[in-house]
Short mmCIF file of C-alpha atoms in Angstrom, two decimals:
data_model
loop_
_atom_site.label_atom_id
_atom_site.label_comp_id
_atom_site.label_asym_id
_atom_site.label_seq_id
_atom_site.Cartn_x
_atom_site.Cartn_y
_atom_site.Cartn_z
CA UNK A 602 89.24 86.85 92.11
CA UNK A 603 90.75 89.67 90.23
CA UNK A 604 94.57 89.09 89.20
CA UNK A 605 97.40 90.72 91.14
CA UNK A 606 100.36 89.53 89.28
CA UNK A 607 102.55 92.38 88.01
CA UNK A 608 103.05 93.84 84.97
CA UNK A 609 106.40 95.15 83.04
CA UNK A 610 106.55 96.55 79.98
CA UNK A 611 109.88 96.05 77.79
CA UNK A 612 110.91 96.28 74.24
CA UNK A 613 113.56 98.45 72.22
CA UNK A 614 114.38 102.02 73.40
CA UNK A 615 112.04 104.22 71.31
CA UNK A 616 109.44 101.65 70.37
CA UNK A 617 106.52 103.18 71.92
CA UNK A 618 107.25 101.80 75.65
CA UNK A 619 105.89 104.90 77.35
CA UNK A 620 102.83 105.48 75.11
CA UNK A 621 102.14 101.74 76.40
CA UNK A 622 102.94 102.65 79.82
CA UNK A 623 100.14 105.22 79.70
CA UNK A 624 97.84 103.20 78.21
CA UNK A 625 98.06 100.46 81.03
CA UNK A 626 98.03 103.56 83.34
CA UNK A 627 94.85 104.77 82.53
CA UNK A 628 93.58 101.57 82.90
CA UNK A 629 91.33 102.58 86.33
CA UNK A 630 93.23 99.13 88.40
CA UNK A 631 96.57 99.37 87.07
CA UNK A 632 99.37 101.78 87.67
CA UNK A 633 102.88 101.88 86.01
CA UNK A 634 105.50 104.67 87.63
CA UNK A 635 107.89 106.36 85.15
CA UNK A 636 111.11 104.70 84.30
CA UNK A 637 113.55 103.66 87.16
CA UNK A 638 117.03 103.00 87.32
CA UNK A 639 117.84 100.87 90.45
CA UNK A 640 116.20 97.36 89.89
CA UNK A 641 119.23 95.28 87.92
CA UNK A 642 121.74 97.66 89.70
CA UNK A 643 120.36 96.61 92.72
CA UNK A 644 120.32 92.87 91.46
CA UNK A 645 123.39 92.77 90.15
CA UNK A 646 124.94 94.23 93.93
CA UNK A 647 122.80 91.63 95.43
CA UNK A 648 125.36 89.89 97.21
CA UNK A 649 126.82 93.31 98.90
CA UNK A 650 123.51 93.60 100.31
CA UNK A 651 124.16 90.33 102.19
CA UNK A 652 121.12 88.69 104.00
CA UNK A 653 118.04 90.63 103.63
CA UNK A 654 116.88 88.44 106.76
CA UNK A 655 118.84 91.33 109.14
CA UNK A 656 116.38 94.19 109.15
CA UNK A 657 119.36 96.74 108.99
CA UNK A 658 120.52 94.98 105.26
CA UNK A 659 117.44 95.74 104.12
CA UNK A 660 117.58 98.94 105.12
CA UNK A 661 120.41 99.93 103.27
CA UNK A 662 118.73 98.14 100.20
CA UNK A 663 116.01 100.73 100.66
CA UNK A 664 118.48 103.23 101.10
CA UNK A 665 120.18 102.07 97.91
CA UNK A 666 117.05 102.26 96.11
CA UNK A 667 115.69 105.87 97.21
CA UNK A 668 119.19 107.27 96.27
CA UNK A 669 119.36 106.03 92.76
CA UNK A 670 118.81 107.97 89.95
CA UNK A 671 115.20 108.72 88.46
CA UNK A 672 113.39 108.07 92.42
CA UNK A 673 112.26 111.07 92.80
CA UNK A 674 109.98 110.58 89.68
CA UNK A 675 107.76 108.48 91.76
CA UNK A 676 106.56 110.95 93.91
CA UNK A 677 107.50 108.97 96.75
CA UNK A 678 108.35 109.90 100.60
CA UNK A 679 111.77 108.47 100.37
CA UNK A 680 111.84 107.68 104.33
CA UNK A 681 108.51 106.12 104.35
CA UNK A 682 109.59 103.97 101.41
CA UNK A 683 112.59 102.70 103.14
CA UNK A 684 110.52 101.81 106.27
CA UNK A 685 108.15 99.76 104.08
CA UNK A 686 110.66 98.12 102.90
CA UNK A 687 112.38 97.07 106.02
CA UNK A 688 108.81 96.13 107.37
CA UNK A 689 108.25 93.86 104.16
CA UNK A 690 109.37 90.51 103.45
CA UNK A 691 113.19 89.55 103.53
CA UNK A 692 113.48 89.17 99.54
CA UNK A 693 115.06 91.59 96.92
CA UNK A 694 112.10 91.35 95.00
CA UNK A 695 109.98 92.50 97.89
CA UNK A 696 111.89 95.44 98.03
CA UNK A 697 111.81 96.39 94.32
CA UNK A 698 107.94 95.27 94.55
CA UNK A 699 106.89 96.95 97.51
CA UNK A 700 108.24 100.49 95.73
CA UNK A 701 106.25 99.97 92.76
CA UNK A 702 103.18 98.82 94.65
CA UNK A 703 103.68 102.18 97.01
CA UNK A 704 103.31 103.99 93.48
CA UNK A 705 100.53 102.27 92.16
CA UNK A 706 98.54 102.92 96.24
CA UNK A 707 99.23 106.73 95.11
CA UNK A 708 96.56 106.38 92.51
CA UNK A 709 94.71 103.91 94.88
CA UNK A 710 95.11 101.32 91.99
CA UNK A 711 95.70 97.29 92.81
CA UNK A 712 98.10 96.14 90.25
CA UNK A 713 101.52 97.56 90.22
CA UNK A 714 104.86 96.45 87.82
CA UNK A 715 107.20 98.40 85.75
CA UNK A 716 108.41 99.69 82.57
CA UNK A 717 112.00 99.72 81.35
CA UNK A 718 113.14 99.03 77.73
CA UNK A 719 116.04 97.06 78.70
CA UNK A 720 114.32 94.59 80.43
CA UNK A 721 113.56 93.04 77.13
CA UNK A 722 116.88 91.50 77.62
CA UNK A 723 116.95 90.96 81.35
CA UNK A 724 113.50 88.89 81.46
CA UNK A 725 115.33 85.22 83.27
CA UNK A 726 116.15 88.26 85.67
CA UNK A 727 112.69 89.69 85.92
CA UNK A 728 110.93 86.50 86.29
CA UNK A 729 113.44 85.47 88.86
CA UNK A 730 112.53 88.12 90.66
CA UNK A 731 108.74 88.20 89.90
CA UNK A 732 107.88 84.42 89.11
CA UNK A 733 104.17 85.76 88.30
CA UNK A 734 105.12 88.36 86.76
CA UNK A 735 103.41 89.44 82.74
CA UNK A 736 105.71 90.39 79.93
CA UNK A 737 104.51 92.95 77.55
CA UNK A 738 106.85 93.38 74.87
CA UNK A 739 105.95 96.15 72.20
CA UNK A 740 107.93 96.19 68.93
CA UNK A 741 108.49 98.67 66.30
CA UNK A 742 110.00 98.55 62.85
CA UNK A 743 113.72 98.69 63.81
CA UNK A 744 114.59 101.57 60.88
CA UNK A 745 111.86 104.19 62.80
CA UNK A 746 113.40 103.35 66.34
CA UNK A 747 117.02 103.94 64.77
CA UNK A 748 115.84 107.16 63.63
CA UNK A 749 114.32 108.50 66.65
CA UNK A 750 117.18 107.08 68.73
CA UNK A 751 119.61 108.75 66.74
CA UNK A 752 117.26 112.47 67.93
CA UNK A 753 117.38 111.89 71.55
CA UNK A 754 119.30 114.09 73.52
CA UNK A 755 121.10 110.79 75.36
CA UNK A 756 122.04 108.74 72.08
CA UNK A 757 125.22 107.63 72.07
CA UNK A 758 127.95 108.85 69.04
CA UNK A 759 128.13 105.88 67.19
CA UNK A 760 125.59 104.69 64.41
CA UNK A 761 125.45 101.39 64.92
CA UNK A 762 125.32 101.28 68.74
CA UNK A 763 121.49 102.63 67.22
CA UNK A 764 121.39 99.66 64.80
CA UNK A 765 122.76 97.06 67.95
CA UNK A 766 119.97 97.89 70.54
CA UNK A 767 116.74 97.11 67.52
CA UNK A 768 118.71 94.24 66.51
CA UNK A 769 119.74 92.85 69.94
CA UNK A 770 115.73 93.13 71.24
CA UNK A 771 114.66 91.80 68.58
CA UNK A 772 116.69 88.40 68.99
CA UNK A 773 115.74 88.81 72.66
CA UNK A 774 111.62 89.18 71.55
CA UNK A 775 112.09 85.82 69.11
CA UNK A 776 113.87 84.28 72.04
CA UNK A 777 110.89 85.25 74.16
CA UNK A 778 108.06 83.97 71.74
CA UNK A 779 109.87 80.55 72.03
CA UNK A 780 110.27 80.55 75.52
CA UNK A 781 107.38 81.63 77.50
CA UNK A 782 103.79 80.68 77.69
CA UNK A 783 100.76 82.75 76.37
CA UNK A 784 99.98 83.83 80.11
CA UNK A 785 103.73 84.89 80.59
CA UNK A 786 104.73 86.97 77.47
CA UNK A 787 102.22 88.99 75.05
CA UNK A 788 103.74 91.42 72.29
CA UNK A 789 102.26 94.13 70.33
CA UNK A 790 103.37 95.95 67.37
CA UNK A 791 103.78 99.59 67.60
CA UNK A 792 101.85 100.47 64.67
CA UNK A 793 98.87 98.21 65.25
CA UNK A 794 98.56 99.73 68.26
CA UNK A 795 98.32 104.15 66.87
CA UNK A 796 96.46 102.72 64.14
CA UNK A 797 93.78 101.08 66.16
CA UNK A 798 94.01 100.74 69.63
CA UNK A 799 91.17 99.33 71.13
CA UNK A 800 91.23 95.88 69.21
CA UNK A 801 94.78 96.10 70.66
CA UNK A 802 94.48 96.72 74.20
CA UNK A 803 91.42 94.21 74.28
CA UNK A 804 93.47 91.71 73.48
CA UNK A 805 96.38 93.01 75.93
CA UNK A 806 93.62 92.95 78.77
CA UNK A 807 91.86 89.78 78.13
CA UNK A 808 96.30 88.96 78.72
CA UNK A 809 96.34 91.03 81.70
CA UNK A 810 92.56 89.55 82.51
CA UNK A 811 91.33 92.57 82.94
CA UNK A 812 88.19 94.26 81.60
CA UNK A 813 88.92 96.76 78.61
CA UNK A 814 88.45 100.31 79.83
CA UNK A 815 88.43 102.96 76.96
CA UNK A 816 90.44 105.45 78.80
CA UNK A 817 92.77 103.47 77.90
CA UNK A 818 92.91 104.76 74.11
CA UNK A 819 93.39 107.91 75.18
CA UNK A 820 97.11 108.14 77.55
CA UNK A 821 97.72 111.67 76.52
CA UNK A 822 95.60 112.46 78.92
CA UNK A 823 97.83 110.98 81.57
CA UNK A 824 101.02 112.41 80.25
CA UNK A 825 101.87 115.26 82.38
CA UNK A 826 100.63 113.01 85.47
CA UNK A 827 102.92 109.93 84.60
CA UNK A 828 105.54 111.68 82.81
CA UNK A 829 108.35 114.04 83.99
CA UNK A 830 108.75 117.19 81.92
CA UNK A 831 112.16 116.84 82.01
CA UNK A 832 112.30 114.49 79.82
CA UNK A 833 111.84 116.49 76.57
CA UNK A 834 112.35 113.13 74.64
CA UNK A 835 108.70 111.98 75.12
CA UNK A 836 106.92 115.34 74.01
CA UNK A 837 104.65 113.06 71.32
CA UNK A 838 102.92 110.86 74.51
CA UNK A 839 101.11 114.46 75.15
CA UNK A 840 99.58 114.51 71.76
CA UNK A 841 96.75 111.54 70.89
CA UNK A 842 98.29 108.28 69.28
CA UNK A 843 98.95 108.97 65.79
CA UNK A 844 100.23 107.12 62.81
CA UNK A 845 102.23 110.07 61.66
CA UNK A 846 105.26 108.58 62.90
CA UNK A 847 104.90 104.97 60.71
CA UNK A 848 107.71 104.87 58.59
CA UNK A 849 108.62 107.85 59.30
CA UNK A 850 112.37 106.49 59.00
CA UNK A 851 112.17 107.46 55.16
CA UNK A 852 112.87 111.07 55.51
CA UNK A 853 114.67 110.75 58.91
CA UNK A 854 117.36 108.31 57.65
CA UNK A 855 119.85 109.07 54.76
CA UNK A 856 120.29 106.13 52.10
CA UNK A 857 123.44 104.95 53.24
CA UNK A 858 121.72 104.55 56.88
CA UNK A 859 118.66 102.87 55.53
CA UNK A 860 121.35 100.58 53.67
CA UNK A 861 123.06 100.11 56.94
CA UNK A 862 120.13 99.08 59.12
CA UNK A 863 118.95 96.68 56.79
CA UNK A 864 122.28 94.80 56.49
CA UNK A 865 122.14 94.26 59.99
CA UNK A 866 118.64 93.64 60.85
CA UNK A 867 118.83 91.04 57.52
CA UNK A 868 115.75 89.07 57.49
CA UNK A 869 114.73 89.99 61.18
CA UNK A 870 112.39 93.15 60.05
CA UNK A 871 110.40 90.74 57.56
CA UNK A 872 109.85 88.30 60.64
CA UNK A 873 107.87 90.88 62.44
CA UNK A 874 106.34 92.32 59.85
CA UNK A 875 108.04 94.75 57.82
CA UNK A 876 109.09 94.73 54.65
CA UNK A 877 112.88 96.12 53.77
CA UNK A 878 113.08 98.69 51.03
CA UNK A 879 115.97 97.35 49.90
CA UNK A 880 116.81 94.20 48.36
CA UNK A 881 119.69 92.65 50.57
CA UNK A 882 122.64 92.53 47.34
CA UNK A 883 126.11 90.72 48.44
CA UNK A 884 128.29 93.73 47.96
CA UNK A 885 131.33 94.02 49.40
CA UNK A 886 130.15 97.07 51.57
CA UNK A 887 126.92 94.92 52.60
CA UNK A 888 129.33 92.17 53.82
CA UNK A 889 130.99 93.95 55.39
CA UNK A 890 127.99 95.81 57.43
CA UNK A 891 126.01 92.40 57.45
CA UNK A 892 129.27 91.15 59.32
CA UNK A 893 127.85 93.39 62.35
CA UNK A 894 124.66 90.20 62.19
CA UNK A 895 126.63 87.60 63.36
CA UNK A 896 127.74 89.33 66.73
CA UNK A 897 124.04 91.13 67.14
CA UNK A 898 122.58 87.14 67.05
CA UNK A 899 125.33 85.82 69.21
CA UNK A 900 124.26 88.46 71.99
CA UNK A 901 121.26 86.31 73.01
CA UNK A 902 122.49 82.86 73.02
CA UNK A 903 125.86 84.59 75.62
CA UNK A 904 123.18 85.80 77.68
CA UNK A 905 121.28 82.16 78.23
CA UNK A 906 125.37 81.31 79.25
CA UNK A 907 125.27 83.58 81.78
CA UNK A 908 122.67 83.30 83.05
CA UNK A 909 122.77 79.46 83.35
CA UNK A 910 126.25 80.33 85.09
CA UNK A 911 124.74 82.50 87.03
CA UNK A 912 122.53 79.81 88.02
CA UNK A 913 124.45 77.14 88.48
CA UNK A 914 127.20 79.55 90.50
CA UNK A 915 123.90 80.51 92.87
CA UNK A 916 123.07 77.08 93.62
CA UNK A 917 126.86 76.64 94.35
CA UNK A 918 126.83 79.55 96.95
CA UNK A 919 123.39 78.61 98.24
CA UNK A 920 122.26 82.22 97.81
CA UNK A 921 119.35 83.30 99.31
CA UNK A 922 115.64 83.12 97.78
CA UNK A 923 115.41 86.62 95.72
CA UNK A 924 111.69 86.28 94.29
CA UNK A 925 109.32 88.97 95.75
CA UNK A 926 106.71 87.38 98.40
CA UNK A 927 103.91 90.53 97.59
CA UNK A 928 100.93 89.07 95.30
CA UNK A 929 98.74 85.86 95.63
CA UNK A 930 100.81 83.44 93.49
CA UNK A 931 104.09 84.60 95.07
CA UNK A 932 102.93 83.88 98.56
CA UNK A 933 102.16 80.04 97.83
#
């Protein structure tokens, strides 16, 4: 039998996430919508919602979720989505599920999922949600995504909030690799992957066990289907993969920035496979940007506090099952 278990696609903001998205997409059973914005709202208003058992709660989930930002990407009828999901199983995950397997039956594909940098540091909340689900994580040397974070119309003022989301997904990957098995979480390196695809997404489908199709190699193709032209930001995933972009950070990045992002990412960009241009030297201006470290590795090990808290203060409240009831292992 052919695998049903969804799919989401995570890493750091400007590492390549949509080019992988349309990769996957062109893949003739999978589908992956455009990037949405009410799954961890949703999650984290859970309790507002109430019990999802009362038809009319879940229709103001659906409601919830048709309103939010980004729906219309999907090309979905917003009224029929909200009656599928008051017609579906009584579960929060069911509701996020059903929308993304309504996308996926627009392309009359089986396998459905999501893609959403940020996950990368949400996945206890993902797999809670989706206890089948498969984690693919794609990472990119920190100094390019800095760079073409710092050229999005959206980036925030400040420097180093750039430098804080590499260096905060990259903890979160290494936490990952430790955590889950080989059939949960699979990463991929950005510029394995423009360099040579199809050894690549071979090994990402024999993951996904799925045959290798070699559309696959070629998700320009799929761009203006799977992308909104709005957003100007992803103009490249038009073009063919290209290694053009590979350290591209060198003329993109002034000295003292390079300096900057390599204080902070410290011995993290060597661990995943690139090498710093820089050797690290004690300054007192390195100290005092290395300083920034210490709080970026702390991020990971707060999160595994909350959500053990959040956990433990579930159990407490005997809150209601939230894992989707769609796909063959979820139904068990």
């Amino acid at each position: 039998m052919s695998s049903d278990r969804p799919i989401f696609v995570v890493g750091c903001p400007r590492s390549g996430t949509t080019m992988l998205q349309l990769m996957l997409h062109a893949h003739p059973r999978i589908a992956l919508p455009p990037e949405t914005r009410f799954l961890l709202a949703a999650y984290q208003k859970r309790a507002e919602f109430g019990d999802l058992g009362d038809p009319a709660k879940r229709r103001e989930l659906g409601q919830f979720i048709v309103e939010s930002s980004q729906f219309e990407d999907l090309g979905l009828d917003p009224e029929k989505t909200v009656e599928a999901i008051v017609a579906g199983p009584p579960t929060l995950g069911s509701a996020f599920g059903i929308v993304f397997r309504m996308y996926s039956e627009r392309f009359g594909k089986a396998r459905w999922g999501d893609k959403r940098p940020l996950y990368l540091r949400h996945l206890p909340t993902i797999l809670r949600l989706f206890p089948d689900a498969q984690i693919i994580n794609i990472m990119r040397d920190g100094r390019d995504c800095v760079a073409s974070l710092k050229e999005t119309p959206w980036k925030p003022s400040e420097f180093d909030t750039l430098i804080d989301y590499w260096a905060k997904s990259a903890d979160a990957s290494l936490l990952a690799q430790r955590r889950y098995p080989k059939d949960v979480y699979h990463q991929v390196r950005y510029e394995d992957l423009v360099a040579d695809p199809e050894p690549h997404l071979r090994r990402l489908c024999d993951f996904l066990e799925e045959d290798f199709d070699p559309a696959m190699t070629a998700p320009n193709k799929l761009a203006s289907v799977a992308v909104p032209e709005y957003k100007t930001w992803h103009t490249l995933t038009h073009q063919a993969p290209t290694t053009e972009r590979i350290a591209s950070w060198r003329s993109r990045l002034t000295d003292d920035e390079v300096r900057k992002c390599e204080a902070v990412f410290g011995d993290l960009l060597a661990r995943f496979g690139y090498e710093p241009s820089i050797p690290i030297a004690r300054s007192a201006k390195m100290r005092a940007d290395a300083e920034l470290l210490a709080k970026h590795r702390l991020g990971p090990a707060k999160q595994a506090a909350r959500n053990l808290w959040t956990q433990i203060r579930s159990s407490e409240q005997a809150e209601p099952p939230v894992a989707a009831r769609l796909t063959t292992r979820q139904v068990r």
